[in-house]
Amino acid sequence: MQRSSSLEWWRPDISADSAAPARTAPAAVTRGSSVPFWALAAFTAILLISPQSYFPIFEKLRIALLTAGLAAAAYFWDCLVYRQPLTIRSREIWLAALLAAWALVTVPFSYSPGASLSFLFEAYVKSLVVFWLLANIVSSVTRLRAVAWELSLIAIPLALTAVYNFYSGVFLDPTVKQRIAGYQGAVAGNPNDLALMINLILPFSVALLLIHRSRPAARFLLTAGIGLSAVAVIVTFSRGGFVTLTTLFLLYLWKFRRRSERRWMWTLFAFLLVSIPLAGPEYLERLSTITDIKADETGSAQQRWGDMAAAAEFTLRHPIIGAGIGQNLQAVRELRGPSGYLVHNVYLEYAAELGIPGLVLFLLLLAGGIKSAALVQRETKEARGERGELFYLAEGIQTSLIAFAVSCLFYPVAYHVHFYYIAGLAVAAQALCRSESGSWK
């Protein structure tokens, strides 16, 4: 069944189909002003576009903290005025709270308790706050669709920067013309992080393309953005980025196997086949080091493999209480000496720092987000209107989370906002579906 929307993304669906059942348009979970949502949207733009990198005055004003603080304060005010609970009920929210609590419990046993406590409250808590705000503030399909649009539009300048840096010769090391400079900002400052961010946004663009397939302008913009993003991931020369992009392709090939959209995947496949040679023979050589680590002349593959092996060994030696949150570098160097570096593997980060209990809590949180998005898809599979849009948005959330689960094998982003942002949207989508259907079947 094809679903389409004749609505602009920023407008709520106020039309009613007299032939449709009453369940076609889920109501918002909460009441209140739109201030928390728009403040959170501003925070997202600042986080990804990073205007403070171009205009230093914004850095002094700490605009990211201001907008996030405004979103939290406005939400608290709405809860007070409308006598709402501070948070919706969700397994994922409880799991995130338990993970944070376990991290706090392990602080006294950390290799550096002061550094762990500082990392917990200055870095990790910020990701958790964003997770909680998204779960509670994105309280309608209109808002969820708006978030998807914002992410998709922001991905365009990120991708353009990658392509421009590659073809203009803006490299991290001018003597080694392989790795481009990243996008100036906290979450995409190097080519690997840039590839990760673009990959995680791609499923939201696909979801919007499916929603707006009958709108030529939106379809053209989204199709161009998806193609540009795929090229951008390639020119970053990120091995983890390539594996994650391939994972996205295979996921959609599976999801679309019995749907009319399957022809799009072969078009994208042909596009990628043409794009890869444009990156030059060096790109294929770099990809070959994914399976042949010794072939990496830069030594980075060997370095990361050695660091991961050390982190795994450290976990076996300290299975319950690890090195402490933010201290995986100390754990690796205990076994490898000064040559050790940060663990480029999210699973081993949690295991080495918070022990097996911390890793299990994270895995439960990750699996919970994926399952919640899958359940929303099951509930809305044959729906129309906004509820039909919720199907596609939940599909994008689930695909993004699975892509993150794969990218976890290559990135040191255990406590960064990447995962917690998307997981917050998964909780929000679950709450939206529950608000109408009452409970999961």
PDB file of C-alpha atoms in Angstrom, residues 199-208 210 226 244-259 261-266 268 377 392-400 403:
ATOM      1  CA  ASN A 199      24.981   7.872   7.754  1.00  0.00           C
ATOM      2  CA  LEU A 200      22.751   8.207  10.804  1.00  0.00           C
ATOM      3  CA  ILE A 201      20.703  10.969   9.167  1.00  0.00           C
ATOM      4  CA  LEU A 202      20.252   9.159   5.838  1.00  0.00           C
ATOM      5  CA  PRO A 203      17.337   6.946   7.047  1.00  0.00           C
ATOM      6  CA  PHE A 204      15.369  10.043   8.062  1.00  0.00           C
ATOM      7  CA  SER A 205      15.763  11.425   4.537  1.00  0.00           C
ATOM      8  CA  VAL A 206      14.551   8.115   3.112  1.00  0.00           C
ATOM      9  CA  ALA A 207      11.524   8.194   5.436  1.00  0.00           C
ATOM     10  CA  LEU A 208      10.597  11.693   4.244  1.00  0.00           C
ATOM     11  CA  LEU A 210       8.543   7.855   1.158  1.00  0.00           C
ATOM     12  CA  ILE A 226      20.508  11.238  -0.308  1.00  0.00           C
ATOM     13  CA  THR A 244      27.770   1.522   7.805  1.00  0.00           C
ATOM     14  CA  LEU A 245      26.660   2.838   4.401  1.00  0.00           C
ATOM     15  CA  THR A 246      26.740  -0.712   3.028  1.00  0.00           C
ATOM     16  CA  THR A 247      24.681  -1.843   6.028  1.00  0.00           C
ATOM     17  CA  LEU A 248      22.065   0.815   5.233  1.00  0.00           C
ATOM     18  CA  PHE A 249      21.883  -0.375   1.630  1.00  0.00           C
ATOM     19  CA  LEU A 250      21.418  -4.015   2.671  1.00  0.00           C
ATOM     20  CA  LEU A 251      18.803  -3.082   5.283  1.00  0.00           C
ATOM     21  CA  TYR A 252      16.706  -1.207   2.765  1.00  0.00           C
ATOM     22  CA  LEU A 253      17.181  -3.945   0.183  1.00  0.00           C
ATOM     23  CA  TRP A 254      15.634  -6.311   2.727  1.00  0.00           C
ATOM     24  CA  LYS A 255      12.876  -3.938   3.850  1.00  0.00           C
ATOM     25  CA  PHE A 256      11.868  -3.104   0.281  1.00  0.00           C
ATOM     26  CA  ARG A 257      12.049  -6.656  -1.075  1.00  0.00           C
ATOM     27  CA  ARG A 258       8.241  -6.896  -1.332  1.00  0.00           C
ATOM     28  CA  ARG A 259       7.562  -3.195  -1.833  1.00  0.00           C
ATOM     29  CA  GLU A 261      10.456   0.973  -3.568  1.00  0.00           C
ATOM     30  CA  ARG A 262      12.870  -1.901  -4.257  1.00  0.00           C
ATOM     31  CA  ARG A 263      13.667  -0.433  -7.687  1.00  0.00           C
ATOM     32  CA  TRP A 264      15.123   2.623  -5.937  1.00  0.00           C
ATOM     33  CA  MET A 265      17.770   0.478  -4.288  1.00  0.00           C
ATOM     34  CA  TRP A 266      19.173  -0.764  -7.582  1.00  0.00           C
ATOM     35  CA  LEU A 268      21.248   3.779  -5.736  1.00  0.00           C
ATOM     36  CA  GLN A 377       5.916  -0.152  12.479  1.00  0.00           C
ATOM     37  CA  TYR A 392       7.869   5.516   7.773  1.00  0.00           C
ATOM     38  CA  LEU A 393       9.398   7.688  10.491  1.00  0.00           C
ATOM     39  CA  ALA A 394       9.655   4.697  12.851  1.00  0.00           C
ATOM     40  CA  GLU A 395      11.245   2.702  10.037  1.00  0.00           C
ATOM     41  CA  GLY A 396      13.838   5.453   9.630  1.00  0.00           C
ATOM     42  CA  ILE A 397      14.522   5.504  13.374  1.00  0.00           C
ATOM     43  CA  GLN A 398      14.935   1.730  13.519  1.00  0.00           C
ATOM     44  CA  THR A 399      17.238   1.692  10.485  1.00  0.00           C
ATOM     45  CA  SER A 400      19.364   4.475  11.948  1.00  0.00           C
ATOM     46  CA  ALA A 403      23.270   1.382  11.471  1.00  0.00           C
TER      47      ALA A 403
END
